[in-house]
Coordinates of C-alpha atoms in Angstrom, one line a residue:
Chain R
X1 CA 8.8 15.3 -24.9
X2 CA 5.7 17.6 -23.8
X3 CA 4.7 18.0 -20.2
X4 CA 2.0 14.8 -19.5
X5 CA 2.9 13.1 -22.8
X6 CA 1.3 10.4 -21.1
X7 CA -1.4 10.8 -18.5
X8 CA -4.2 9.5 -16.1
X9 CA -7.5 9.1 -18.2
X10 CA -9.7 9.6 -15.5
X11 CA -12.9 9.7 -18.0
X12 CA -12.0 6.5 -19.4
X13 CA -15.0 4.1 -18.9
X14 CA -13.0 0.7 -18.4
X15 CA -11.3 2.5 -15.4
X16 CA -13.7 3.3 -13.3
X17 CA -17.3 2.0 -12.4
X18 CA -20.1 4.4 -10.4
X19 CA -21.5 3.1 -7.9
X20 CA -24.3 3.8 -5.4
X21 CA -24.0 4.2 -1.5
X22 CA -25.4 6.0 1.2
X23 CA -23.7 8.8 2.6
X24 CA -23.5 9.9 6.2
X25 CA -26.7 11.6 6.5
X26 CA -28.0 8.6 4.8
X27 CA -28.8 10.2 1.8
X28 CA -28.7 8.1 -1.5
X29 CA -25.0 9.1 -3.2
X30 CA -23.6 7.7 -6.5
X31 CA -19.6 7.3 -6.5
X32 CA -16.4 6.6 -8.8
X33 CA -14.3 3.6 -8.1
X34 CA -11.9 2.3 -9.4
X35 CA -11.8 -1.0 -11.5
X36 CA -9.2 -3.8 -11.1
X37 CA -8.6 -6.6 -12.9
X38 CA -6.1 -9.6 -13.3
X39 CA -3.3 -9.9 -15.6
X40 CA -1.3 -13.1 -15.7
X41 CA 2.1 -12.4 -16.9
X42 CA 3.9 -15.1 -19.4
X43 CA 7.6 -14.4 -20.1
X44 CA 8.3 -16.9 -23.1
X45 CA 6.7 -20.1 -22.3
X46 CA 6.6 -19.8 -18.5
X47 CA 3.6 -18.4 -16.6
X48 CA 5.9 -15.6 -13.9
X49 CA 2.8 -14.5 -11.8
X50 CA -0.7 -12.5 -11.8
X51 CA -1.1 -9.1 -11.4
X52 CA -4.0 -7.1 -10.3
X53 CA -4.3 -3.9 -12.2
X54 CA -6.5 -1.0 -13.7
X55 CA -5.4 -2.4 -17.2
X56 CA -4.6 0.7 -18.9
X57 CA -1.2 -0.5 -20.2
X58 CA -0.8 -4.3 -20.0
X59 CA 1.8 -4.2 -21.9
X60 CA 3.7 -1.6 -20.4
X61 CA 3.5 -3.1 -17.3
X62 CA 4.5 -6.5 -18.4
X63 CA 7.8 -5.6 -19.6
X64 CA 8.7 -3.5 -16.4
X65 CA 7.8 -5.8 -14.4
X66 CA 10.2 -8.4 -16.0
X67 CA 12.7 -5.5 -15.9
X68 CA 12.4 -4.7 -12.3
X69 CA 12.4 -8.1 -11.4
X70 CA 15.4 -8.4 -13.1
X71 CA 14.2 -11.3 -15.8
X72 CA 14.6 -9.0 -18.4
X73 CA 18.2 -7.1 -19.6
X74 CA 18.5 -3.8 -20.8
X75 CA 20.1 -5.7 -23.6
X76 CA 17.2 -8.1 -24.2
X77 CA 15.4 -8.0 -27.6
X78 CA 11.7 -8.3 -27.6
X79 CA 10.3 -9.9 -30.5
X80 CA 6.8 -9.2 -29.2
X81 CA 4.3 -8.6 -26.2
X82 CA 0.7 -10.0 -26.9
X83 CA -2.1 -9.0 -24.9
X84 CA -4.7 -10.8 -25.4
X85 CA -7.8 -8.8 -22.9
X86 CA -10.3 -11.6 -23.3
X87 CA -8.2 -14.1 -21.1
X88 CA -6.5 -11.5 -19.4
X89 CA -2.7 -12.5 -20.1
X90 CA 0.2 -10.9 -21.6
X91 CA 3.4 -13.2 -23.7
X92 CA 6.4 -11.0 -23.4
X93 CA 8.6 -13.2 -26.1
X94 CA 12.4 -12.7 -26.5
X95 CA 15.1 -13.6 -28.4
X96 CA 17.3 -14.8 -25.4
X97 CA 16.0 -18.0 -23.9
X98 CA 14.7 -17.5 -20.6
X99 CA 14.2 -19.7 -17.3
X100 CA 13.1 -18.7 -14.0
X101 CA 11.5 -21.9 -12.6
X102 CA 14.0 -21.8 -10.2
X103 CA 13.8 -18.5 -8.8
X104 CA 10.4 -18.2 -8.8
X105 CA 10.3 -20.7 -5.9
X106 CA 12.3 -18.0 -3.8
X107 CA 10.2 -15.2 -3.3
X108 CA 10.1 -13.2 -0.6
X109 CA 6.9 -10.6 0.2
X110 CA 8.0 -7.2 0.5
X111 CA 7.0 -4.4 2.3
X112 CA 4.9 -1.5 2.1
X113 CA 1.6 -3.0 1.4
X114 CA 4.2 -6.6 2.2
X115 CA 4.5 -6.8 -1.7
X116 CA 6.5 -7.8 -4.6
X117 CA 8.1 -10.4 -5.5
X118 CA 12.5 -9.7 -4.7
X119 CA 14.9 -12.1 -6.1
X120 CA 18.4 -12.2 -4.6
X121 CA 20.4 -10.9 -7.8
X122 CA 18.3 -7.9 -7.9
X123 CA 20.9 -6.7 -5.5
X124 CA 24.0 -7.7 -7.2
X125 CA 22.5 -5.2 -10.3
X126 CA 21.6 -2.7 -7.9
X127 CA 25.4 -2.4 -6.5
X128 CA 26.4 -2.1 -9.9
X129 CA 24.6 1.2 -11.0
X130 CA 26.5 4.4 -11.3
X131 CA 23.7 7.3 -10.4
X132 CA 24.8 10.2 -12.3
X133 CA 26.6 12.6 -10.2
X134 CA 25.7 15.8 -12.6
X135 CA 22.0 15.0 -11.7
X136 CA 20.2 17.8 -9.6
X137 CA 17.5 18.9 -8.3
X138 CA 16.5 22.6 -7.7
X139 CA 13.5 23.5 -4.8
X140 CA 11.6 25.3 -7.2
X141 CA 11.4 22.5 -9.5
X142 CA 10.4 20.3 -7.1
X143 CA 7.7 22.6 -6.1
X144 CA 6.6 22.9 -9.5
X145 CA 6.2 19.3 -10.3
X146 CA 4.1 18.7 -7.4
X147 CA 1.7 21.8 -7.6
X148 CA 1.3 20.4 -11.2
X149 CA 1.3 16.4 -10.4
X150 CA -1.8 17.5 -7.7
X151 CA -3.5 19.3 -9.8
X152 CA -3.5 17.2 -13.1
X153 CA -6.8 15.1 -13.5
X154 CA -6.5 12.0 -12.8
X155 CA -7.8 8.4 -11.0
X156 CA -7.1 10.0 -7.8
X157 CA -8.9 13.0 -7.9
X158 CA -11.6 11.0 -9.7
X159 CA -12.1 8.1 -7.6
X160 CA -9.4 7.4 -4.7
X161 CA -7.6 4.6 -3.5
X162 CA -5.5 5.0 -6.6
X163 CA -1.1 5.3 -6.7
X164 CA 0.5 7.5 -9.1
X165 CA 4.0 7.4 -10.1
X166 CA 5.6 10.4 -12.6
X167 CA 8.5 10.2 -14.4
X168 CA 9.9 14.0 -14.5
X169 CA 12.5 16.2 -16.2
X170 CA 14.0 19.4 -14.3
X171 CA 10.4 21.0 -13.8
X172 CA 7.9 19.3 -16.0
X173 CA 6.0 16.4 -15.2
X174 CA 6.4 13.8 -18.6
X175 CA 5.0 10.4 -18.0
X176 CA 2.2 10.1 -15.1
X177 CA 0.6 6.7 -14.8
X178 CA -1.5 5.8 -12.1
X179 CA -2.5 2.2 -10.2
X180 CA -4.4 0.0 -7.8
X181 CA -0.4 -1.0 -6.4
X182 CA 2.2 1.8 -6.6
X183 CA 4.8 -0.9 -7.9
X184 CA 2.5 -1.5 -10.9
X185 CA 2.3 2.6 -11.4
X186 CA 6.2 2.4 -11.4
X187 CA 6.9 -1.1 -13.5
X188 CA 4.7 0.9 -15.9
X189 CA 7.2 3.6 -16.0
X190 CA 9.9 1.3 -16.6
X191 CA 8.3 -0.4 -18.8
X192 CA 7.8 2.4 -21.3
X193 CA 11.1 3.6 -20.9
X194 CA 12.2 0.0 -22.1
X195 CA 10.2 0.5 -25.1
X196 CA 11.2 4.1 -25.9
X197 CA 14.3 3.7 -25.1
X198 CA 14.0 6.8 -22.4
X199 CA 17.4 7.0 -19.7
X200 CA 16.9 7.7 -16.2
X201 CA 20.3 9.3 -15.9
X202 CA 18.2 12.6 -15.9
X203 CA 15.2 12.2 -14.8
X204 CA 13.2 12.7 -11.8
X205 CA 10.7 10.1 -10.1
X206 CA 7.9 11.2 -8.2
X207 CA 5.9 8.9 -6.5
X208 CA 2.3 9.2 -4.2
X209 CA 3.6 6.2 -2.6
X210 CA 5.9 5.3 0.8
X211 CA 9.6 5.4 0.3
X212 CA 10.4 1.2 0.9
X213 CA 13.1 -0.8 0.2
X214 CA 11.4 -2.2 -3.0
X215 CA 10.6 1.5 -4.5
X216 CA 14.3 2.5 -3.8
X217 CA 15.6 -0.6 -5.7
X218 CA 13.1 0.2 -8.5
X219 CA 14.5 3.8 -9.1
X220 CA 18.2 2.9 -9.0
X221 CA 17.5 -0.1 -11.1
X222 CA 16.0 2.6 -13.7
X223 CA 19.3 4.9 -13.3
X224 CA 17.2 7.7 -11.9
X225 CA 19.3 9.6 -9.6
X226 CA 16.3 11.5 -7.5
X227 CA 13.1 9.7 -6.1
X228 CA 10.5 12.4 -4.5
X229 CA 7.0 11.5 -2.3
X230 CA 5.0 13.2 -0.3
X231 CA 4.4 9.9 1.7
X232 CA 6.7 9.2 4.3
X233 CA 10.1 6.7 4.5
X234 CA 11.0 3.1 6.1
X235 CA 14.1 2.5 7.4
X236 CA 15.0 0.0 4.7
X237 CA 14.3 2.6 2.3
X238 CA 17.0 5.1 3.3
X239 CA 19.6 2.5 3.9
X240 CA 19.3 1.3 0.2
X241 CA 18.7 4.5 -1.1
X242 CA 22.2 5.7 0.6
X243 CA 23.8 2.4 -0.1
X244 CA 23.5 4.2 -3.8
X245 CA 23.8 7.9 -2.9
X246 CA 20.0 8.4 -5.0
X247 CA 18.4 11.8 -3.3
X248 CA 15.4 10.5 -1.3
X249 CA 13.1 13.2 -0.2
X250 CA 10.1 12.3 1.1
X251 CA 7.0 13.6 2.7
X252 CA 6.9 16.8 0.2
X253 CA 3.9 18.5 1.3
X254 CA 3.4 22.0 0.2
X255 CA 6.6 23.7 1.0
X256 CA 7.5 21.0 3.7
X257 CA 9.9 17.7 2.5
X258 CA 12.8 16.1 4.4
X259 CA 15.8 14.5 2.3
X260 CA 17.4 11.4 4.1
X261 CA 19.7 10.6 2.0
X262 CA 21.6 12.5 -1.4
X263 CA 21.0 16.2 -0.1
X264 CA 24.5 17.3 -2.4
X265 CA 22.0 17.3 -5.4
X266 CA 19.6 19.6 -3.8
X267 CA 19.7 23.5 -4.9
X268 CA 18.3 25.8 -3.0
X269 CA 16.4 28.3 -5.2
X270 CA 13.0 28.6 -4.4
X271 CA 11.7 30.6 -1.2
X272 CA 9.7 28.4 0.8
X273 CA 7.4 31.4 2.0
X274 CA 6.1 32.0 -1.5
X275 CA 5.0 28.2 -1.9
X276 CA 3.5 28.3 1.2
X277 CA 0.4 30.5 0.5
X278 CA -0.2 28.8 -3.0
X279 CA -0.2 25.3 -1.5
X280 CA -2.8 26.3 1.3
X281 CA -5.2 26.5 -1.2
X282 CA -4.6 23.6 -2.9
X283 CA -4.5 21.5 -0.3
X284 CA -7.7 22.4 0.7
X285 CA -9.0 20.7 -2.4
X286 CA -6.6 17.5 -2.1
X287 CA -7.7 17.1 1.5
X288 CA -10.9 15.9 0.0
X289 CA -9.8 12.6 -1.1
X290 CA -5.6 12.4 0.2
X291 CA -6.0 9.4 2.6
X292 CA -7.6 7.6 0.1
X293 CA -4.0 6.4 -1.3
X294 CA -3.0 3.6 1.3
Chain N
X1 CA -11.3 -5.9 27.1
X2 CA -10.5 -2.2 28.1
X3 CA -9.8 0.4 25.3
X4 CA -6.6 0.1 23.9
X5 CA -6.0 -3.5 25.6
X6 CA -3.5 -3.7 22.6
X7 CA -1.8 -0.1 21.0
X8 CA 1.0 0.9 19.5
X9 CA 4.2 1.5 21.2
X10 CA 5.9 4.8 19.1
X11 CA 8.6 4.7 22.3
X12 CA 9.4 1.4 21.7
X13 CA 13.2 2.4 20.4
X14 CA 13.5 -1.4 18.4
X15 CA 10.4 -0.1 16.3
X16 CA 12.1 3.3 14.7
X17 CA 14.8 4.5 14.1
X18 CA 16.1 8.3 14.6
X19 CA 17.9 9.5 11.3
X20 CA 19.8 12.7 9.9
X21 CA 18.5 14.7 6.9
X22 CA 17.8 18.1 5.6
X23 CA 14.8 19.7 5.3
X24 CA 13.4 22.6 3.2
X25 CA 15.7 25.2 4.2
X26 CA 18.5 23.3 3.7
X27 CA 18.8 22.6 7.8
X28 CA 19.9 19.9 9.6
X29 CA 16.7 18.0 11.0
X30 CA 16.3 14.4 13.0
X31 CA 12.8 12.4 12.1
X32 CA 12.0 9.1 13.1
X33 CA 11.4 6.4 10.8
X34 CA 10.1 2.8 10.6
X35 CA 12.1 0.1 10.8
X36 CA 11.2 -3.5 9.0
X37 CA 12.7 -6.5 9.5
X38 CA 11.9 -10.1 7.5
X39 CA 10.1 -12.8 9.3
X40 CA 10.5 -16.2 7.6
X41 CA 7.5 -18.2 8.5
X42 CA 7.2 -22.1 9.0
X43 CA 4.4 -24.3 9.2
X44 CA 5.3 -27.3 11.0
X45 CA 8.2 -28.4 8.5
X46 CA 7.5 -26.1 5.5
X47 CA 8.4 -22.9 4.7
X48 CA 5.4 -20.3 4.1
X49 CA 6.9 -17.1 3.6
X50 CA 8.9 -14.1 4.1
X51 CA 7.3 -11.0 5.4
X52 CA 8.8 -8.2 5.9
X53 CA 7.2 -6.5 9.5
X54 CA 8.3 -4.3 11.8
X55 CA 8.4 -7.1 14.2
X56 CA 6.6 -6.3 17.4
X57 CA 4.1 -9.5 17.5
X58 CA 5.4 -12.4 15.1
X59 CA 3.5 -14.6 16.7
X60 CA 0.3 -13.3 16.3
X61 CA 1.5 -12.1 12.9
X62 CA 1.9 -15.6 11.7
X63 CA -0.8 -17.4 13.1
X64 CA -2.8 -14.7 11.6
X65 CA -1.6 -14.7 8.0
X66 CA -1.7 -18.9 8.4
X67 CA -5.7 -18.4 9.5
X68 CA -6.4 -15.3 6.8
X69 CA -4.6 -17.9 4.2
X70 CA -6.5 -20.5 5.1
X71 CA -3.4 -22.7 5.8
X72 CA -4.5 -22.7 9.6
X73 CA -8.3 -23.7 10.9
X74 CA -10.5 -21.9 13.6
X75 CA -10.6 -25.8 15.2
X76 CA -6.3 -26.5 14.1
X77 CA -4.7 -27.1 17.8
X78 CA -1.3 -25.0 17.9
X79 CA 1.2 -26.9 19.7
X80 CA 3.6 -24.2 19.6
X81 CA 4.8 -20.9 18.3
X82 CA 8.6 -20.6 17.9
X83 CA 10.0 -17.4 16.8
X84 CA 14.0 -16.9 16.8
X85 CA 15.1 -13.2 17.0
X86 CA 18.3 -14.1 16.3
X87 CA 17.5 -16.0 12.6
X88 CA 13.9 -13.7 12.0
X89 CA 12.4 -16.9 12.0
X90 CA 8.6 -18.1 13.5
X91 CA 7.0 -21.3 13.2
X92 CA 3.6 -23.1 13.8
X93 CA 3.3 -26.8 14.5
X94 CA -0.1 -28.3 14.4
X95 CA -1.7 -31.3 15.6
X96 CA -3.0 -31.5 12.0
X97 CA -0.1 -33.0 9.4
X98 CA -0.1 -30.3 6.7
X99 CA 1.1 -29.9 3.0
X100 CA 0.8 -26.8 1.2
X101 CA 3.6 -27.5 -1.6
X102 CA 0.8 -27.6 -4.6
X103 CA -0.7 -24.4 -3.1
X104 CA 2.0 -22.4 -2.7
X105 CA 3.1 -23.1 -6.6
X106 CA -0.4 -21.3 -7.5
X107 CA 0.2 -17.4 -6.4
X108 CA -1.7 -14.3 -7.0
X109 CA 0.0 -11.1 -6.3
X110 CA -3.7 -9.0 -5.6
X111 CA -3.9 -5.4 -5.5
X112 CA -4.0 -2.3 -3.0
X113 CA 0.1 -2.1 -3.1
X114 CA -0.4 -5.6 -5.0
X115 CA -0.3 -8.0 -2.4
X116 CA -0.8 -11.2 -0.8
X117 CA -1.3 -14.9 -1.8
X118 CA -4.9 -15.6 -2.3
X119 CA -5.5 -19.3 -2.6
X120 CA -8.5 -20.2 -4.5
X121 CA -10.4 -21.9 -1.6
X122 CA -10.3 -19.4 0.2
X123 CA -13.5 -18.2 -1.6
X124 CA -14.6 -21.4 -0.8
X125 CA -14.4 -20.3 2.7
X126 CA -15.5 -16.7 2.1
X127 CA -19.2 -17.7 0.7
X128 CA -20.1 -20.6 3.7
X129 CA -19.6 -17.1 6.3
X130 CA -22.8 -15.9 7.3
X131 CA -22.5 -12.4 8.7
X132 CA -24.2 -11.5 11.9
X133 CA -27.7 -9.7 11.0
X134 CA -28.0 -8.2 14.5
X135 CA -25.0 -6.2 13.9
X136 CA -25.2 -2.4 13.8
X137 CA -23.3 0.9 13.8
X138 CA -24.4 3.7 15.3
X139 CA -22.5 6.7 13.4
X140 CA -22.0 8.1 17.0
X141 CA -20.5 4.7 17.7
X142 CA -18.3 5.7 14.4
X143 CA -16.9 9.3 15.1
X144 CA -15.9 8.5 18.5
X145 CA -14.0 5.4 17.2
X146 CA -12.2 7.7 14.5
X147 CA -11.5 10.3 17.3
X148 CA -10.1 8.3 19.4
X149 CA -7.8 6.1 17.0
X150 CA -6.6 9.1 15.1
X151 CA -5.2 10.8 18.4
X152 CA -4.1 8.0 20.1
X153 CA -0.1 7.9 20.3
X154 CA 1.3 5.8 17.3
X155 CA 4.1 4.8 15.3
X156 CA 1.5 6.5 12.5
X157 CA 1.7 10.2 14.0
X158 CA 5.3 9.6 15.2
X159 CA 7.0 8.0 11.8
X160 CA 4.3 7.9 9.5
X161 CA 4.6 5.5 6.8
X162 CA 2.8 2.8 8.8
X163 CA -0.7 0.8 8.6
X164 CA -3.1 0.2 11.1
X165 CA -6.1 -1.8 11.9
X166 CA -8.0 -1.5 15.2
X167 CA -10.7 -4.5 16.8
X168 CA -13.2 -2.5 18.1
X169 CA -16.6 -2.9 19.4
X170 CA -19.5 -0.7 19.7
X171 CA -17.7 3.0 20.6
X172 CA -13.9 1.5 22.0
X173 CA -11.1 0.9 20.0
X174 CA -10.2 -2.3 21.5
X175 CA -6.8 -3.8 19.6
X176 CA -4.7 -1.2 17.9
X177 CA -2.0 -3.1 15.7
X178 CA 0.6 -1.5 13.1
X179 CA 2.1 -2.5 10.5
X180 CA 4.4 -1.7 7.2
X181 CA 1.9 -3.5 5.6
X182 CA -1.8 -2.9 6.1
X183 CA -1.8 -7.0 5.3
X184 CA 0.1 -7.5 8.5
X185 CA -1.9 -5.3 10.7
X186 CA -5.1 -7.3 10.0
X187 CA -3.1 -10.4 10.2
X188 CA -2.2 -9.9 13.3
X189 CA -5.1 -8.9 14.7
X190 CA -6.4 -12.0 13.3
X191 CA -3.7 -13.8 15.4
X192 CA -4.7 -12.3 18.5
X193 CA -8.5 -13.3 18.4
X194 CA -7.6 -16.7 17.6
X195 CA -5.1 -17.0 20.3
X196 CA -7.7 -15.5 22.8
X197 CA -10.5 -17.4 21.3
X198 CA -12.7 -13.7 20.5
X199 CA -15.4 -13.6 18.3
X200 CA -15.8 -11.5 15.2
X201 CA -19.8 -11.4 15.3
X202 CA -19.7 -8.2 17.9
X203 CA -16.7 -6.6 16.3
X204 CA -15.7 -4.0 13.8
X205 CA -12.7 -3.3 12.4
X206 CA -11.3 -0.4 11.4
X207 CA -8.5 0.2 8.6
X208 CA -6.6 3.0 7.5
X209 CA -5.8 1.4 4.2
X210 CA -8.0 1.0 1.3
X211 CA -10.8 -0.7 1.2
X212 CA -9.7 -3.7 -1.5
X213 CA -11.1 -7.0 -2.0
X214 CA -8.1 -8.8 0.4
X215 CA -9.2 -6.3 2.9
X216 CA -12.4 -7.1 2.8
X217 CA -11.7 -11.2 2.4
X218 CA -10.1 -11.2 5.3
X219 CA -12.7 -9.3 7.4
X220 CA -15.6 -11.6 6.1
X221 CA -12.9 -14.6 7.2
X222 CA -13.0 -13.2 10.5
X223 CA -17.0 -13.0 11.1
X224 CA -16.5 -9.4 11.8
X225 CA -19.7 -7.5 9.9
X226 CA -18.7 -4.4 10.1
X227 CA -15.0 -2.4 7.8
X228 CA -14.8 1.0 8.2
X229 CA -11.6 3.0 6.7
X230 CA -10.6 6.5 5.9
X231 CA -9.3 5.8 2.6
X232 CA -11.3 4.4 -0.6
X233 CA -12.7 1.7 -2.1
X234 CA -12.0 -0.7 -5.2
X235 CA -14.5 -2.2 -7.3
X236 CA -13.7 -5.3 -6.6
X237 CA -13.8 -5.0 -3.0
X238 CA -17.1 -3.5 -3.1
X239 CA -18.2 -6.6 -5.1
X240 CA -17.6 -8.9 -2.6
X241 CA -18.2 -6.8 0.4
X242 CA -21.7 -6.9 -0.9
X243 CA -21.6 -10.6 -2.1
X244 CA -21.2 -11.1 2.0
X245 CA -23.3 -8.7 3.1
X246 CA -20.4 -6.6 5.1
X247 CA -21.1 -2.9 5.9
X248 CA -18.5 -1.4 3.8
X249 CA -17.8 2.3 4.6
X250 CA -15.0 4.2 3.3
X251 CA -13.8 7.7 3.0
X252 CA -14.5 8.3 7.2
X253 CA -13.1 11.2 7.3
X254 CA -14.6 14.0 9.6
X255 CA -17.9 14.0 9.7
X256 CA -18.1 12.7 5.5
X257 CA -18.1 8.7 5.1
X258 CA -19.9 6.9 2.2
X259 CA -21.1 3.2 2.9
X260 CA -21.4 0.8 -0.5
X261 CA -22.4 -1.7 1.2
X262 CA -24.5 -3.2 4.0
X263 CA -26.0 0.4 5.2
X264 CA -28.8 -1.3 6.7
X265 CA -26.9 -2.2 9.7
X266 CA -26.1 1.7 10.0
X267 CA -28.0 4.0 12.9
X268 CA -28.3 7.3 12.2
X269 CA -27.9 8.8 15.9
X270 CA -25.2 11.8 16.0
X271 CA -25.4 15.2 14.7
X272 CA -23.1 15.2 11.5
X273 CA -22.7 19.0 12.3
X274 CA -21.2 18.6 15.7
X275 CA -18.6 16.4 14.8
X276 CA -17.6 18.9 11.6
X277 CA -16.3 21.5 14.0
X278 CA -14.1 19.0 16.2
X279 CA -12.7 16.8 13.6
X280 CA -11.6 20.4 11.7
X281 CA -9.4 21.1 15.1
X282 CA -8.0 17.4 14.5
X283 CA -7.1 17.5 10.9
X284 CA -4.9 20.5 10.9
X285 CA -2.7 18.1 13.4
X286 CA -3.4 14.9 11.3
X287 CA -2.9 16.4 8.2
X288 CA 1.1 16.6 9.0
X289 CA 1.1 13.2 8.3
X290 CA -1.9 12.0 6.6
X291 CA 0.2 11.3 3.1
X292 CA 2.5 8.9 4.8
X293 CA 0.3 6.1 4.8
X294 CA 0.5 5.3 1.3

């Protein structure tokens, strides 16, 4: 697979409107934002929940949605997932016959932005996984991936207010999919891998967004050993993420990051100095629209 | 009210949590992290809920998401507000007999980390709210409430990975509430102003999450005609900041903000020039951080 296989399409039309405003001189100014819409989710005949989202890849997120939210196995076949844009609803159809009426009534919001929807056996799945032991992760990938991930067009630079979430390998950036929620950006992820049939075992996450509970439980659930962000961590988020020995580094900021849990994967091959002057520069440019992810 | 009536605690040792990791070099470091806890919330014999919070006001935090769900009225007499530390439980009883059973079968999981439970009528709600018209902003008013909330001590610059939201009126930050969720931070706010019986009308409120449409519900909810954040906007937000005639300003950052809607009630009084040079001095501190609330 290429470096960006898949990518942001910041020039796509349907993704962004422009809009005018009034700056802070009060001059007239015209601006991207970003667009979001709603996206009810149907797993077989019963209606799971509503999603807002850019839209990009309904289906995509549909099925990693249902796989992060444990109503869909590994194992499961898919007959079919049916978008249909005009009503704004997805039918992920499968073989096995499904029922979550009951669990739907047990839902518990989240963190992080307070979201997402948790059901209980999520955790009995989570204490199962294995994360590969052979896994690592050398400094001057992970500098690498996020000179490139910053520096890739996309949403964020566009228009803001954006998450992204990038599914990497050693020191290329594959699969970088952007959203209004950062657990839509990642269910994306998941999602395709589903459909490709793409293993985690070695593969690298990278996410804009903070390191909760709810993202930790989303990598391991994926089998990805190593979950990066240059956002910071909850308490919640390290426990889990130790609970499973994944490698959680988080606010990776030029040649800055901290790991709070997994540090045995981490090489140390890069020389932090060299990084230092290159991100300076960059981060004068990212500066311009950083805070608008949260 | 004096400034900062209500602000965060970062001392507060229930609120982080000090943890082990390695940083860059491959050293040894300590950081400080958030910690969240789940509050289950009840309405008189129902169960709403589960948040998950970092805990330090659950009972403005419930009577707040009850009012910003509409479950609770500006008129509802509380009898009481129970929280348990012990079970992380909270609840409301009413004068009022209420039943949200049908409601709470009819979820929407909205956007901006995809979150919250927007109940149809609360639109209902949203278009009867007339914002004040004598409302304005001076942008002096707005730097020195920027200033002063992005220096004052916070879990923010101590953990990062937090959200706030700060009351304020006319130059002074008035209530400065944090959350794990930026839901929660206005929510609780929204607690504390019903509890204390204070007005929106005056107010503004300032958010360093994005600017989405819940955001910007729940602001209109609370008469306050004035949202100003440092991050960005979504479409949909901006739709119905403008189909309630809020000022909507985002991307306040330094002397640079962009308002896409209600820029009438703006005052152009300071010197955009002056402020440049101070809030450079700020962000190279600020910037250490910024990502983390994401």
């Amino acid at each position: 697979m290429k470096e960006f296989e898949v990518a942001p399409k910041p020039a796509d039309p349907k993704l962004t409107r422009r809009l005018k405003g009034t700056d802070q001189d009060g001059s007239a100014v015209e601006t991207a934002v970003v667009v979001e819409r709603p996206l009810t989710l149907f797993l077989n005949g019963q209606e799971i929940v509503t999603l807002m989202t850019i839209g990009d890849y309904p289906e995509y997120l549909a099925l990693g949605y249902l796989i992060n939210q444990n109503m869909l196995r590994a194992d499961d076949a898919v007959l079919a997932v049916d978008y249909d844009p005009e009503i704004d609803t997805v039918v992920v159809r499968t073989a096995r016959a499904t029922d979550f009426e009951t669990k739907l009534k047990k839902k518990t919001l989240t963190s992080g932005c307070a979201q997402g929807t948790v059901f209980g056996d999520l955790m009995e799945r989570f204490d199962e996984i294995a994360l590969s032991r052979d896994a690592v992760l050398k400094t001057s990938w992970l500098y690498a991936l996020t000179r490139k991930i910053n520096t890739h067009p996309s949403l964020y630079l566009e228009a803001g207010a954006i998450h992204g979430c990038v599914l990497c390998e050693e020191d290329r950036p594959l699969i970088y999919l952007e959203d209004v929620g950062r657990h839509n950006a990642v269910d994306k992820i998941a999602g395709l891998m589903f459909r490709h049939g793409l293993k985690g075992h070695d593969k690298i996450m990278y996410t804009t967004g903070r390191l909760t509970s709810e993202m930790v439980i989303k990598t391991v659930t994926m089998g990805i050993p190593i979950l990066i962000s240059r956002s910071g961590f909850t308490a919640a988020g390290v426990e889990l993420a130790r609970r499973a020995s994944l490698t959680l580094i988080g606010r990776a900021k030029g040649k800055r990051f901290i790991a709070l849990s997994g540090a045995e994967r981490i090489v140390y091959d890069a020389d932090a100095r060299e990084v230092a002057a290159e991100s300076k520069r960059l981060q004068r440019k990212a500066s311009l629209l950083e805070d608008d992810v949260a």
